[in-house]
Amino acid sequence: MPPRPLLSDDEEQAERDDREKLRSIDAKLDALFRRRGDLMAQARSISGEQRALFDRRQDPQAEVERLYDEHGRLGGRLAELRRERDAARRRLETAVIHRRELTLQLGPGDRIRPDAIRKEIADLEHRQQTTALSIEDENALIARLRQRARDLKDVEARTAVIAQHDQQRKEADQAILAARAEVERLAKELEATKAERDRAMAAVREKLAAAGGILADLRAKGRARADLMEKVYAVSREMDGLEREGRELLQRSRSRRDEARRTLREYGRGRGTPTESVLASAAEAHLEELLKRGRVTLSG
């Protein structure tokens, strides 16, 4: 006689229900697996964009550092130029004061030329020889001649001093011109260096703005990738839950079949027929059929 069925009608219905649930779980897992794959592909794409942005950020960042160094160097040069300009101004002030002191060393009378006195003496002698004068006028003219002769001696004696004084005044004038030219040169260089430093700072701001834009993009990409990964984790958690449910369904089915085999063995020993080996073979064949009909594939 044929072996008795392994499962009761109620158990068979439970088996069919569990198989339907397993098929549903398998379909959901397939969909979730594809969904997770799509999310991971998007995350990898964003990671590639992040790497590209990071590489782009290196160039302006390196340029900013170079410009900062240049700005610092120019700042040091400006401080040095200010010190040099202030020193040149002090030298100019000293030269002007020295020139004024030289001017005050000799009065207007100290600079009478000997030729002028000689001409005056010659004119007085010519008047004495060609003009009839009273005794008083004659004496006054003689006194004048004597005084101018003494003046001539004094002037001739001071000629070297006056020449030296003139040379000193000329040198003082040249020192003033040179000092003023140095002040003007340093002032121009100071302005040019300041303008160059300002341009460097403007370039720093421009590069920082570019780097800041890239950094903002990096942060946005990072947030987008984090959102995608959170979705990936949520999908993975849902898949884990479905897989646990599937394993529980499979375990319940195995337990149901194991119980049926034990019942069949007990029934066979009580009845004496068929032999246990025949019943076991029938049970295994029936179990294999159930496995074929209710097979599921759990996605990892």
Coordinates of C-alpha atoms in Angstrom, one line a residue:
M1 CA 0.0 0.0 0.0
P2 CA 1.3 3.5 -0.6
P3 CA 2.9 5.4 2.3
R4 CA 0.7 7.8 4.2
P5 CA 1.2 11.5 3.5
L6 CA 3.9 13.1 5.6
L7 CA 1.7 16.1 6.4
S8 CA -1.8 16.7 7.3
D9 CA -4.1 18.8 5.3
D10 CA -3.7 21.7 7.7
E11 CA 0.1 21.3 7.7
E12 CA 0.0 21.2 3.9
Q13 CA -1.9 24.4 3.8
A14 CA 0.6 25.9 6.2
E15 CA 3.4 24.8 3.9
R16 CA 1.7 26.4 0.9
D17 CA 1.2 29.7 2.9
D18 CA 4.8 29.7 4.0
R19 CA 6.0 29.0 0.4
E20 CA 3.9 32.0 -0.8
K21 CA 5.4 34.2 1.9
L22 CA 8.9 33.0 0.9
R23 CA 8.2 33.8 -2.7
S24 CA 7.1 37.3 -1.6
I25 CA 10.2 37.7 0.5
D26 CA 12.4 36.6 -2.4
A27 CA 10.8 39.1 -4.7
K28 CA 11.2 41.9 -2.1
L29 CA 14.8 40.9 -1.6
D30 CA 15.5 41.0 -5.3
A31 CA 13.9 44.5 -5.5
L32 CA 15.8 45.7 -2.5
F33 CA 19.1 44.2 -3.8
R34 CA 18.6 46.2 -7.0
R35 CA 17.7 49.3 -5.1
R36 CA 20.8 49.0 -2.9
G37 CA 22.9 48.5 -6.0
D38 CA 21.6 51.6 -7.5
L39 CA 22.2 53.6 -4.3
M40 CA 25.7 52.3 -4.0
A41 CA 26.4 53.2 -7.7
Q42 CA 25.2 56.7 -7.0
A43 CA 27.4 56.9 -3.9
R44 CA 30.4 55.7 -5.8
S45 CA 29.7 58.3 -8.5
I46 CA 29.5 61.1 -5.8
S47 CA 32.8 59.7 -4.3
G48 CA 34.4 60.2 -7.7
E49 CA 33.1 63.7 -7.9
Q50 CA 34.5 64.4 -4.4
R51 CA 37.9 63.2 -5.4
A52 CA 37.9 65.4 -8.5
L53 CA 36.8 68.4 -6.4
F54 CA 39.5 67.6 -3.9
D55 CA 42.2 67.5 -6.6
R56 CA 40.9 70.8 -8.0
R57 CA 41.0 72.4 -4.6
Q58 CA 44.8 71.6 -4.3
D59 CA 45.8 74.1 -7.0
P60 CA 44.1 77.2 -5.6
Q61 CA 45.1 76.2 -2.1
A62 CA 48.8 75.9 -3.1
E63 CA 48.5 79.3 -4.9
V64 CA 47.0 80.9 -1.8
E65 CA 49.9 79.7 0.3
R66 CA 52.4 81.1 -2.3
L67 CA 50.6 84.4 -2.4
Y68 CA 50.5 84.5 1.4
D69 CA 54.3 84.1 1.4
E70 CA 54.6 86.8 -1.2
H71 CA 52.3 89.1 0.7
G72 CA 54.4 88.5 3.9
R73 CA 57.6 89.2 1.9
L74 CA 56.2 92.4 0.5
G75 CA 55.1 93.5 4.0
G76 CA 58.6 93.0 5.3
R77 CA 59.9 95.0 2.3
L78 CA 57.5 97.8 3.0
A79 CA 58.7 98.1 6.6
E80 CA 62.3 98.2 5.4
L81 CA 61.4 100.9 2.8
R82 CA 59.7 103.0 5.5
R83 CA 62.8 102.8 7.7
E84 CA 65.0 103.8 4.7
R85 CA 62.6 106.7 3.7
D86 CA 62.5 108.0 7.3
A87 CA 66.3 107.9 7.4
A88 CA 66.5 109.7 4.0
R89 CA 64.2 112.4 5.3
R90 CA 66.4 112.9 8.4
R91 CA 69.4 113.2 6.1
L92 CA 67.5 115.8 4.0
E93 CA 66.6 117.8 7.1
T94 CA 70.2 117.7 8.3
A95 CA 71.5 118.8 4.8
V96 CA 69.0 121.8 4.8
I97 CA 70.0 122.8 8.3
H98 CA 73.7 122.6 7.4
R99 CA 73.1 124.8 4.3
R100 CA 71.4 127.4 6.4
E101 CA 74.2 127.4 8.9
L102 CA 76.7 128.0 6.1
T103 CA 74.7 130.9 4.8
L104 CA 74.7 132.5 8.2
Q105 CA 78.5 132.1 8.6
L106 CA 79.3 135.1 6.3
G107 CA 77.4 138.4 6.2
P108 CA 76.9 140.5 3.0
G109 CA 80.0 142.5 3.7
D110 CA 82.1 139.4 4.0
R111 CA 81.6 138.5 0.4
I112 CA 82.9 141.7 -1.3
R113 CA 85.1 140.9 -4.2
P114 CA 88.7 142.3 -4.3
D115 CA 88.2 143.5 -7.9
A116 CA 85.4 145.8 -6.7
I117 CA 87.6 147.4 -4.1
R118 CA 90.5 147.8 -6.5
K119 CA 88.2 149.6 -9.0
E120 CA 87.0 151.9 -6.2
I121 CA 90.6 152.7 -5.2
A122 CA 91.5 153.4 -8.9
D123 CA 88.5 155.7 -9.2
L124 CA 89.5 157.6 -6.0
E125 CA 93.1 158.0 -7.2
H126 CA 91.9 159.3 -10.6
R127 CA 89.7 161.8 -8.9
Q128 CA 92.5 163.0 -6.7
Q129 CA 94.8 163.5 -9.7
T130 CA 92.3 165.2 -12.0
T131 CA 90.1 167.2 -9.8
A132 CA 90.8 170.3 -7.8
L133 CA 89.7 169.6 -4.2
S134 CA 89.6 171.7 -1.1
I135 CA 91.8 170.6 1.8
E136 CA 88.9 169.1 3.6
D137 CA 87.8 167.1 0.5
E138 CA 91.4 166.1 -0.2
N139 CA 91.9 164.8 3.3
A140 CA 88.6 162.9 3.2
L141 CA 89.5 161.4 -0.1
I142 CA 92.9 160.3 1.2
A143 CA 91.3 158.8 4.3
R144 CA 88.9 156.9 2.1
L145 CA 91.8 155.6 0.0
R146 CA 93.7 154.4 3.1
Q147 CA 90.5 152.7 4.4
R148 CA 89.8 150.9 1.1
A149 CA 93.4 149.9 0.9
R150 CA 93.1 148.2 4.3
D151 CA 89.8 146.7 3.3
L152 CA 91.5 145.3 0.2
K153 CA 94.2 143.6 2.3
D154 CA 91.5 142.1 4.5
V155 CA 89.4 140.9 1.6
E156 CA 92.4 139.4 -0.2
A157 CA 93.3 137.6 3.0
R158 CA 89.8 136.2 3.2
T159 CA 89.7 135.1 -0.4
A160 CA 90.7 131.5 0.4
V161 CA 88.2 131.3 3.3
I162 CA 85.4 132.6 1.0
A163 CA 86.4 130.2 -1.7
Q164 CA 86.3 127.3 0.8
H165 CA 82.9 128.6 2.0
D166 CA 81.6 128.7 -1.5
Q167 CA 82.7 125.1 -2.1
Q168 CA 81.0 124.0 1.2
R169 CA 77.8 125.7 0.1
K170 CA 78.0 124.0 -3.3
E171 CA 78.5 120.6 -1.6
A172 CA 75.6 121.4 0.8
D173 CA 73.4 122.2 -2.2
Q174 CA 74.4 118.9 -3.9
A175 CA 73.7 117.0 -0.6
I176 CA 70.3 118.5 -0.4
L177 CA 69.5 117.5 -4.0
A178 CA 70.8 114.0 -3.5
A179 CA 68.9 113.6 -0.2
R180 CA 65.7 114.9 -1.8
A181 CA 66.1 112.6 -4.8
E182 CA 66.6 109.6 -2.4
V183 CA 63.4 110.5 -0.5
E184 CA 61.4 110.7 -3.7
R185 CA 62.9 107.4 -5.0
L186 CA 62.0 105.6 -1.8
A187 CA 58.5 107.1 -1.7
K188 CA 57.9 105.9 -5.2
E189 CA 59.2 102.4 -4.4
L190 CA 57.2 102.4 -1.3
E191 CA 54.0 103.1 -3.2
A192 CA 54.8 100.5 -5.9
T193 CA 55.5 97.9 -3.3
K194 CA 52.3 98.7 -1.4
A195 CA 50.3 98.4 -4.7
E196 CA 52.0 95.1 -5.4
R197 CA 51.2 93.8 -1.9
D198 CA 47.5 95.0 -2.3
R199 CA 47.4 93.0 -5.6
A200 CA 48.7 90.0 -3.9
M201 CA 46.1 90.3 -1.2
A202 CA 43.4 90.7 -3.8
A203 CA 44.7 87.6 -5.5
V204 CA 44.6 85.8 -2.2
R205 CA 40.9 86.7 -1.7
E206 CA 40.1 85.6 -5.2
K207 CA 41.8 82.2 -4.7
L208 CA 40.2 81.8 -1.3
A209 CA 36.8 82.5 -2.9
A210 CA 37.5 79.8 -5.5
A211 CA 38.7 77.4 -2.9
G212 CA 35.7 78.2 -0.7
G213 CA 33.4 77.5 -3.6
I214 CA 35.0 74.1 -4.1
L215 CA 34.9 73.4 -0.4
A216 CA 31.2 74.2 -0.4
D217 CA 30.7 71.8 -3.3
L218 CA 32.7 69.2 -1.4
R219 CA 30.5 69.6 1.7
A220 CA 27.3 69.4 -0.4
K221 CA 28.7 66.2 -2.1
G222 CA 29.5 64.8 1.3
R223 CA 26.0 65.5 2.6
A224 CA 24.5 63.9 -0.5
R225 CA 26.7 60.8 -0.2
A226 CA 25.9 60.6 3.5
D227 CA 22.1 60.7 2.7
L228 CA 22.6 57.9 0.1
M229 CA 24.6 55.8 2.5
E230 CA 21.9 56.2 5.1
K231 CA 19.4 54.9 2.5
V232 CA 21.8 52.0 1.8
Y233 CA 21.9 51.2 5.5
A234 CA 18.1 51.4 5.7
V235 CA 17.7 49.1 2.7
S236 CA 20.3 46.7 4.2
R237 CA 18.4 46.7 7.5
E238 CA 15.2 45.9 5.7
M239 CA 16.9 43.1 3.8
D240 CA 18.3 41.7 7.1
G241 CA 14.8 41.7 8.5
L242 CA 13.4 39.9 5.5
E243 CA 16.2 37.3 5.5
R244 CA 15.5 36.7 9.2
E245 CA 11.9 36.2 8.4
G246 CA 12.7 33.9 5.5
R247 CA 15.0 31.8 7.7
E248 CA 12.3 31.6 10.4
L249 CA 9.9 30.3 7.7
L250 CA 12.3 27.8 6.5
Q251 CA 13.1 26.6 10.0
R252 CA 9.4 26.3 10.7
S253 CA 9.0 24.2 7.6
R254 CA 11.9 21.9 8.5
S255 CA 10.5 21.5 12.0
R256 CA 7.1 20.6 10.6
R257 CA 8.6 18.0 8.3
D258 CA 10.9 16.6 11.0
E259 CA 7.9 16.2 13.2
A260 CA 6.0 14.5 10.4
R261 CA 8.9 12.0 9.9
R262 CA 9.0 11.2 13.6
T263 CA 5.3 10.6 13.5
L264 CA 5.6 8.4 10.5
R265 CA 8.4 6.4 12.1
E266 CA 6.4 5.9 15.3
Y267 CA 3.4 4.8 13.2
G268 CA 5.5 2.3 11.2
R269 CA 6.8 0.7 14.4
G270 CA 3.3 0.4 15.8
R271 CA 1.8 -1.1 12.6
G272 CA 4.8 -3.2 11.6
T273 CA 4.6 -2.2 8.0
P274 CA 6.0 -0.8 5.8
T275 CA 9.6 -1.1 6.9
E276 CA 11.3 1.9 8.4
S277 CA 13.7 2.2 5.4
V278 CA 10.8 2.3 2.9
L279 CA 9.0 4.9 5.0
A280 CA 12.2 7.0 5.3
S281 CA 12.8 6.8 1.5
A282 CA 9.2 8.0 0.9
A283 CA 9.6 10.8 3.5
E284 CA 12.8 11.9 1.9
A285 CA 11.2 11.9 -1.6
H286 CA 8.3 13.9 -0.4
L287 CA 10.6 16.3 1.4
E288 CA 12.6 16.7 -1.8
E289 CA 9.4 17.5 -3.7
L290 CA 8.4 20.1 -1.1
L291 CA 11.8 21.7 -1.4
K292 CA 11.6 21.9 -5.1
R293 CA 8.1 23.5 -5.0
G294 CA 8.9 25.9 -2.2
R295 CA 12.6 26.7 -2.9
V296 CA 13.6 30.4 -2.3
T297 CA 16.8 32.3 -3.0
L298 CA 17.8 34.7 -0.3
S299 CA 19.9 37.6 -1.7
G300 CA 23.0 38.6 0.2

